[in-house]
Coordinates of C-alpha atoms and ligand atoms in Angstrom, one line a residue:
X295 CA -4.6 -21.7 -9.2
X296 CA -5.2 -20.4 -5.7
X297 CA -3.2 -17.8 -3.9
X298 CA -0.2 -19.5 -2.5
X299 CA 0.1 -21.7 -5.6
X300 CA 0.2 -18.6 -7.8
X301 CA 2.7 -17.1 -5.5
X302 CA 5.1 -19.9 -6.0
X303 CA 4.5 -20.7 -9.6
X304 CA 3.6 -17.7 -11.7
X305 CA 6.6 -16.1 -13.4
X306 CA 8.8 -19.0 -12.2
X307 CA 9.3 -21.2 -15.2
X308 CA 12.7 -23.0 -15.0
X309 CA 15.3 -21.4 -17.1
X310 CA 15.2 -23.0 -20.6
X311 CA 18.9 -22.8 -21.2
X312 CA 20.2 -24.3 -18.0
X313 CA 17.2 -25.8 -16.3
X314 CA 17.8 -23.6 -13.2
X315 CA 14.6 -24.0 -11.1
X316 CA 14.7 -20.5 -10.0
X317 CA 15.0 -18.2 -13.0
X318 CA 18.3 -16.2 -13.0
X319 CA 18.4 -12.5 -12.1
X320 CA 18.9 -10.7 -15.5
X321 CA 21.4 -8.1 -14.6
X322 CA 21.7 -6.4 -18.0
X323 CA 20.9 -3.0 -19.4
X324 CA 20.7 -4.1 -22.9
X325 CA 20.1 -7.1 -25.2
X326 CA 22.1 -8.3 -28.2
X327 CA 20.1 -8.4 -31.4
X328 CA 20.9 -10.9 -34.2
X329 CA 20.5 -8.0 -36.7
X330 CA 19.0 -4.5 -36.4
X331 CA 15.4 -4.9 -35.1
X332 CA 15.8 -8.6 -34.5
X333 CA 15.5 -8.9 -30.7
X334 CA 14.2 -11.7 -28.6
X335 CA 11.5 -9.4 -27.2
X336 CA 13.8 -7.3 -25.0
X337 CA 15.8 -4.3 -26.2
X338 CA 16.6 -2.1 -23.1
X339 CA 15.9 -2.7 -19.4
X340 CA 14.1 0.5 -18.8
X341 CA 11.5 -0.8 -21.3
X342 CA 11.4 -4.3 -20.2
X343 CA 13.6 -6.9 -18.3
X344 CA 12.9 -10.6 -17.9
X345 CA 13.3 -10.5 -14.1
X346 CA 10.9 -7.6 -13.9
X347 CA 8.5 -9.2 -16.3
X348 CA 8.3 -12.4 -14.2
X349 CA 7.7 -10.4 -11.1
X350 CA 5.0 -8.3 -12.7
X351 CA 3.2 -11.5 -13.9
X352 CA 3.2 -12.8 -10.3
X353 CA 1.9 -9.5 -8.9
X354 CA -0.9 -9.3 -11.5
X355 CA -1.9 -12.9 -10.7
X356 CA -1.9 -12.4 -6.9
X357 CA -4.0 -9.1 -7.2
X358 CA -6.5 -10.8 -9.6
X359 CA -5.5 -8.2 -12.2
X360 CA -4.8 -8.6 -15.9
X361 CA -1.5 -6.7 -15.9
X362 CA 1.0 -5.1 -13.5
X363 CA 3.9 -2.5 -13.7
X364 CA 6.7 -2.4 -11.2
X365 CA 8.3 0.9 -10.1
X366 CA 11.3 2.0 -8.1
X367 CA 9.1 3.0 -5.1
X368 CA 5.5 3.2 -4.0
X369 CA 5.5 6.9 -4.7
X370 CA 7.0 6.3 -8.2
X371 CA 4.1 4.0 -8.8
X372 CA 1.6 6.6 -7.5
X373 CA 3.2 9.3 -9.6
X374 CA 2.9 7.2 -12.7
X375 CA -0.8 6.8 -12.2
X376 CA -1.4 10.5 -11.9
X377 CA 1.2 11.5 -14.5
X378 CA -0.1 9.2 -17.1
X379 CA -3.9 9.4 -16.6
X380 CA -4.5 13.0 -15.5
X381 CA -4.1 16.3 -17.2
X382 CA -4.0 19.9 -15.7
X383 CA -7.5 20.8 -14.6
X384 CA -8.5 17.2 -13.7
X385 CA -9.6 16.6 -10.1
X386 CA -8.9 13.7 -7.9
X387 CA -11.1 12.7 -4.9
X388 CA -9.2 11.1 -2.0
X389 CA -9.8 9.9 1.5
X390 CA -8.1 12.4 3.8
X391 CA -6.5 9.7 5.9
X392 CA -3.6 9.1 3.5
X393 CA 0.1 8.0 3.7
X394 CA 1.9 11.3 4.3
X395 CA 4.1 10.9 1.2
X396 CA 1.0 10.4 -1.0
X397 CA -0.5 13.6 0.4
X398 CA 2.7 15.5 -0.3
X399 CA 2.8 14.1 -3.8
X400 CA -0.8 15.3 -4.4
X401 CA -0.3 18.7 -2.8
X402 CA 3.3 19.7 -3.5
X403 CA 4.1 18.0 -6.8
X404 CA 0.8 17.7 -8.7
X405 CA -1.3 20.6 -7.4
X406 CA 1.3 23.1 -8.7
X407 CA 1.2 21.2 -12.0
X408 CA -2.6 21.7 -12.3
X409 CA -4.2 18.7 -10.4
X410 CA -7.1 19.6 -8.2
X411 CA -7.2 17.2 -5.2
X412 CA -10.3 17.1 -3.0
X413 CA -10.6 15.2 0.2
X414 CA -13.2 13.8 2.4
X415 CA -12.7 12.5 6.0
X416 CA -15.9 10.6 6.0
X417 CA -15.8 6.7 5.8
X418 CA -19.4 6.9 4.4
X419 CA -19.1 5.7 0.8
X420 CA -21.6 8.3 -0.3
X421 CA -19.1 11.0 0.5
X422 CA -17.1 10.0 -2.5
X423 CA -20.1 10.1 -4.8
X424 CA -20.9 13.6 -3.5
X425 CA -17.4 15.0 -4.2
X426 CA -16.9 13.8 -7.7
X427 CA -17.8 16.0 -10.7
X428 CA -17.2 16.0 -14.4
X429 CA -13.5 16.9 -13.9
X430 CA -12.8 13.9 -11.7
X431 CA -10.6 11.2 -13.2
X432 CA -9.6 9.3 -10.1
X433 CA -10.9 8.4 -6.7
X434 CA -8.1 7.4 -4.4
X435 CA -8.4 5.4 -1.2
X436 CA -6.3 3.6 1.3
X437 CA -7.8 0.8 3.4
X438 CA -6.9 0.2 6.2
X439 CA -5.5 3.6 6.4
X440 CA -2.1 4.7 7.7
X441 CA -1.8 5.2 10.7
X442 CA -5.4 5.3 12.0
X443 CA -6.4 2.0 10.5
X444 CA -9.8 3.2 9.4
X445 CA -11.5 0.8 7.0
X446 CA -13.4 1.8 3.9
X447 CA -15.9 -0.3 2.1
X448 CA -14.3 -0.7 -1.3
X449 CA -17.3 -2.2 -3.1
X450 CA -19.6 0.5 -1.7
X451 CA -17.2 3.3 -2.8
X452 CA -17.0 1.9 -6.3
X453 CA -20.7 1.7 -6.3
X454 CA -21.2 5.3 -5.1
X455 CA -18.7 6.5 -7.9
X456 CA -20.5 4.5 -10.6
X457 CA -23.8 6.0 -9.5
X458 CA -22.3 9.5 -9.6
X459 CA -21.0 8.9 -13.1
X460 CA -24.6 8.2 -14.2
X461 CA -26.0 11.2 -12.4
X462 CA -23.4 13.4 -14.1
X463 CA -24.0 11.8 -17.5
X464 CA -20.4 11.0 -18.0
X465 CA -19.7 8.8 -21.0
X466 CA -17.6 5.6 -20.9
X467 CA -14.5 7.6 -22.1
X468 CA -14.5 9.7 -19.0
X469 CA -15.0 6.8 -16.6
X470 CA -13.6 7.6 -13.1
X471 CA -11.0 5.1 -12.0
X472 CA -11.0 3.9 -8.4
X473 CA -7.5 3.4 -7.1
X474 CA -6.9 1.5 -3.9
X475 CA -3.6 1.6 -2.1
X476 CA -3.4 -2.0 -0.9
X477 CA -0.1 -1.7 0.8
X478 CA -1.4 -2.4 4.3
X479 CA -3.7 -5.4 3.6
X480 CA -1.7 -6.9 0.6
X481 CA -3.5 -9.2 -1.8
X482 CA -3.1 -12.0 0.7
X483 CA -5.8 -10.3 2.9
X484 CA -7.8 -8.1 0.5
X485 CA -8.4 -8.0 -3.3
X486 CA -9.6 -4.6 -4.3
X487 CA -9.9 -5.4 -8.0
X488 CA -12.3 -8.2 -7.2
X489 CA -14.3 -5.7 -5.3
X490 CA -14.6 -3.5 -8.4
X491 CA -11.6 -1.1 -8.1
X492 CA -9.8 -0.4 -11.3
X493 CA -6.2 -0.1 -10.0
X494 CA -4.4 -1.4 -6.9
X495 CA -1.2 0.5 -6.0
X496 CA 1.5 -0.8 -3.7
X497 CA 4.5 0.2 -1.8
X498 CA 6.3 -3.2 -2.2
X499 CA 8.8 -1.8 0.2
X500 CA 6.4 -3.1 2.9
X501 CA 4.8 -6.4 3.1
X502 CA 5.4 -7.6 -0.4
X503 CA 9.1 -7.3 -0.1
X504 CA 8.6 -8.1 3.5
X505 CA 12.2 -8.1 4.8
X506 CA 13.0 -4.3 5.0
X507 CA 15.7 -4.6 2.4
X508 CA 14.3 -3.0 -0.6
X509 CA 12.3 0.1 -1.8
X510 CA 9.8 -0.6 -4.6
X511 CA 6.2 0.0 -5.8
X512 CA 3.7 -1.4 -8.3
X513 CA 0.5 -0.8 -10.0
X514 CA -1.9 -3.6 -10.8
X515 CA -4.9 -3.1 -13.2
X516 CA -8.1 -5.0 -13.4
X517 CA -8.1 -4.5 -17.1
X518 CA -5.0 -4.7 -19.3
X519 CA -6.0 -1.6 -21.3
X520 CA -6.2 0.6 -18.1
X521 CA -2.5 -0.2 -17.6
X522 CA -1.4 0.8 -21.1
X523 CA -0.8 4.5 -20.5
X524 CA 0.9 3.6 -17.1
X525 CA 3.1 1.1 -18.9
X526 CA 4.0 3.8 -21.5
X527 CA 4.8 6.2 -18.6
X528 CA 6.9 3.5 -16.9
X529 CA 9.2 3.5 -20.0
X530 CA 8.8 7.2 -20.9
X531 CA 9.5 8.6 -17.4
X532 CA 11.6 5.7 -16.3
X533 CA 11.1 5.2 -12.6
X534 CA 11.8 1.5 -12.9
X535 CA 13.2 -1.0 -10.4
X536 CA 16.5 -2.8 -11.0
X537 CA 16.6 -6.6 -11.5
X538 CA 18.0 -7.3 -8.0
X539 CA 15.1 -5.5 -6.4
X540 CA 12.6 -7.2 -8.7
X541 CA 14.1 -10.6 -7.7
X542 CA 13.9 -9.7 -3.9
X543 CA 10.3 -8.5 -4.2
X544 CA 9.3 -11.6 -6.2
X545 CA 10.9 -13.8 -3.6
X546 CA 8.9 -11.9 -1.0
X547 CA 5.7 -12.8 -2.7
X548 CA 6.4 -16.5 -2.4
X549 CA 6.0 -16.3 1.4
X550 CA 3.5 -13.4 1.5
X551 CA 0.5 -15.5 2.7
X552 CA 2.5 -17.3 5.4
X553 CA 3.9 -14.1 6.7
X554 CA 0.6 -12.3 6.7
X555 CA -1.0 -15.0 8.7
X556 CA 1.7 -14.7 11.4
X557 CA 1.6 -10.9 11.3
X558 CA -2.2 -11.0 11.8
X559 CA -1.9 -13.5 14.6
X560 CA 0.8 -11.5 16.4
X561 CA -0.9 -8.2 15.9
X562 CA -4.2 -9.5 17.3
X563 CA -2.5 -10.8 20.4
X564 CA -0.7 -7.5 21.0
X565 CA -3.8 -5.4 20.4
X566 CA -5.7 -7.5 23.0
X567 CA -2.8 -7.2 25.4
X568 CA -2.6 -3.4 24.9
X569 CA -6.3 -3.0 25.7
X570 CA -5.7 -4.5 29.1
X571 CA -2.9 -1.9 29.9
X572 CA -4.0 1.3 31.6
X573 CA -1.1 3.2 29.9
X574 CA -2.9 3.3 26.6
X575 CA -5.7 5.8 26.2
X576 CA -6.8 4.1 22.9
X577 CA -5.9 1.0 21.0
X578 CA -6.8 0.8 17.3
X579 CA -6.8 -2.5 15.5
X580 CA -9.5 -3.7 13.0
X581 CA -9.5 -7.1 14.7
X582 CA -10.8 -5.6 17.9
X583 CA -14.7 -5.7 18.3
X584 CA -14.4 -2.1 19.5
X585 CA -13.0 -1.0 16.1
X586 CA -15.8 1.1 14.4
X587 CA -15.5 -0.9 11.2
X588 CA -14.8 -4.3 12.7
X589 CA -17.7 -5.9 10.9
X590 CA -16.8 -4.4 7.6
X591 CA -13.1 -5.5 8.0
X592 CA -14.3 -9.0 8.8
X593 CA -16.4 -9.1 5.6
X594 CA -13.8 -7.4 3.3
X595 CA -10.5 -8.7 4.5
X596 CA -9.1 -12.3 5.0
X597 CA -7.3 -11.1 8.2
X598 CA -6.9 -7.8 10.1
X599 CA -3.3 -7.1 9.2
X600 CA -0.1 -6.5 11.1
X601 CA -0.4 -2.9 12.1
X602 CA -1.6 -1.8 15.6
X603 CA -1.9 1.9 16.6
X604 CA -2.0 3.0 20.2
X605 CA -2.3 6.3 21.9
X606 CA -0.2 6.6 25.1
X607 CA -1.4 8.6 28.0
X608 CA 1.1 11.4 28.5
X609 CA 1.5 12.8 25.0
X610 CA 4.8 13.1 23.2
X611 CA 7.0 12.8 26.4
X612 CA 5.4 9.4 27.2
X613 CA 5.5 8.2 23.5
X614 CA 9.1 9.2 23.1
X615 CA 10.3 7.5 26.3
X616 CA 8.3 4.4 25.4
X617 CA 9.8 4.3 21.9
X618 CA 13.4 4.8 23.2
X619 CA 12.9 1.9 25.6
X620 CA 11.8 -0.9 23.3
X621 CA 14.5 -3.4 22.5
X622 CA 13.0 -5.7 19.9
X623 CA 10.7 -3.1 18.3
X624 CA 13.1 -0.7 16.4
X625 CA 12.2 2.9 16.3
X626 CA 12.1 3.3 12.5
X627 CA 10.0 4.5 9.6
X628 CA 8.5 1.9 7.3
X629 CA 6.6 -1.2 8.1
X630 CA 5.7 -4.7 6.9
X631 CA 9.0 -6.4 7.5
X632 CA 9.6 -9.6 9.4
X633 CA 11.0 -7.5 12.2
X634 CA 8.9 -5.5 14.5
X635 CA 9.1 -1.6 14.2
X636 CA 7.6 1.2 16.1
X637 CA 7.0 4.6 14.7
X638 CA 5.8 8.0 15.8
X639 CA 3.7 9.3 12.9
X640 CA 3.4 13.0 14.0
X641 CA 7.2 13.4 14.1
X642 CA 8.3 10.7 11.6
X643 CA 6.2 9.4 8.7
X644 CA 3.4 12.1 8.8
X645 CA 5.5 15.1 9.6
X646 CA 4.7 16.5 6.1
X647 CA 1.1 16.9 7.0
X648 CA 0.4 20.3 8.7
X649 CA -0.1 20.1 12.4
X650 CA -3.7 21.4 12.5
X651 CA -4.7 18.9 9.7
X652 CA -2.9 16.1 11.5
X653 CA -4.5 16.7 14.9
X654 CA -8.0 17.2 13.4
X655 CA -7.7 13.7 11.8
X656 CA -6.5 12.2 15.0
X657 CA -2.7 11.8 14.6
X658 CA -2.0 13.2 18.0
X659 CA 1.4 13.4 19.9
X660 CA 0.8 10.3 22.0
X661 CA 0.1 8.1 19.0
X662 CA 2.5 5.3 18.2
X663 CA 2.2 2.9 15.3
X664 CA 3.4 -0.7 15.7
X665 CA 4.4 -2.8 12.7
X666 CA 4.1 -6.2 14.4
X667 CA 6.7 -8.6 13.0
X668 CA 6.8 -12.4 12.9
X669 CA 8.9 -12.9 15.9
X670 CA 7.5 -15.0 18.9
X671 CA 4.7 -12.9 20.2
X672 CA 5.5 -13.6 23.8
X673 CA 8.9 -11.9 23.4
X674 CA 7.2 -8.9 21.7
X675 CA 4.7 -8.5 24.5
X676 CA 7.5 -8.7 27.1
X677 CA 9.4 -6.1 25.2
X678 CA 6.4 -3.7 25.1
X679 CA 5.7 -4.4 28.8
X680 CA 9.3 -3.5 29.9
X681 CA 9.1 -0.3 27.8
X682 CA 5.8 0.6 29.4
X683 CA 7.5 0.2 32.9
X684 CA 10.3 2.5 31.7
Ligands
PLP930 C1 5.2 3.5 2.3 C2 3.9 3.7 1.7 C3 3.8 4.4 0.4 C4 5.0 4.9 -0.3 O1 5.8 3.9 -0.8 P1 7.4 4.1 -0.9 O2 7.8 2.7 -1.3 O3 7.9 4.5 0.4 O4 7.6 5.1 -1.9 C5 2.5 4.5 -0.1 N1 1.4 4.1 0.6 C6 1.5 3.5 1.8 C7 0.2 3.0 2.4 C8 2.7 3.3 2.4 O5 2.8 2.7 3.5

């Protein structure tokens, strides 16, 4: 099956007892057994739940993975990867341009616990090969990154890491896993596992859910055995999503390809419009030919995504006035919903990154991040235009 067919059909068998075309939401914590030890495959909903299982099957199919595990948030999914696969003294190599909460998780939760995170701010894949050593268990990248929309060559990073393993003489048991946060692109636009990555991690709060009405996360593994410790951790540590959220996220998957196509189309139009406005010092969108990794994005992605980042002339005062003046774009954290949002990373989503680090990587005070929704793009442009005038 191809993408949209999988999105509609995997994990969606009609209910065998009633024929309900859409499987029911299994709102139950426990499962009645015929006799002790005689269950129908489910015992307790932290361990497994039919609604969650169907959703995980769909996620795995869409990401081209063998298995998936759903979590209560994107950060719970990320924490499960580190908590289950790494031990004190292990190092992790990451791209410095990371979601703020992921950086905080590495630095403030796992560093005190013994994890040694190391960062590179180079998009050159060789940088990852140079930073790994025999203590490295994970290489963690986001692409496109949040909020600077830098694009990394996934296949080349995997290649550099595999070369480094050979150079270091690491055996198969110590293989370094490459993790790609695929939240921004989604499997509708980019398939990291098909490019050689071992794990894809998601905040399903964003495009997968797609309607700004749930918080969730997921890990998808290229090979089922890689997911085993994560699956164990899912049950043992328990950061699982409830059945209602699994249902909502699964419903989101069904329209993911349709929504992403519209997000991409609208974002491209807005980016091109913004370039023509003198008020912006800089417009960042992978679909612009001026984007430094435009050619790579074209090769690696099936579309350039729904996020547009702009730097307004006039710093924080201008950005703040602009953001308070939009009517359709809501000033809010998060992204990926059908409705357009506008965010100020330095004050909002990325406030947990120290100022000097933030400014060094380019998250300046005039920078605003647009999550372009699926509204009529002419209305969105008019809204931005009137906010610029204000
Ligand atoms: C939002 C986000 C996360 C964290 O996910 P939550 O669902 O908020 O816990 C991780 N990575 C990226 C790229 C995100 O945008």
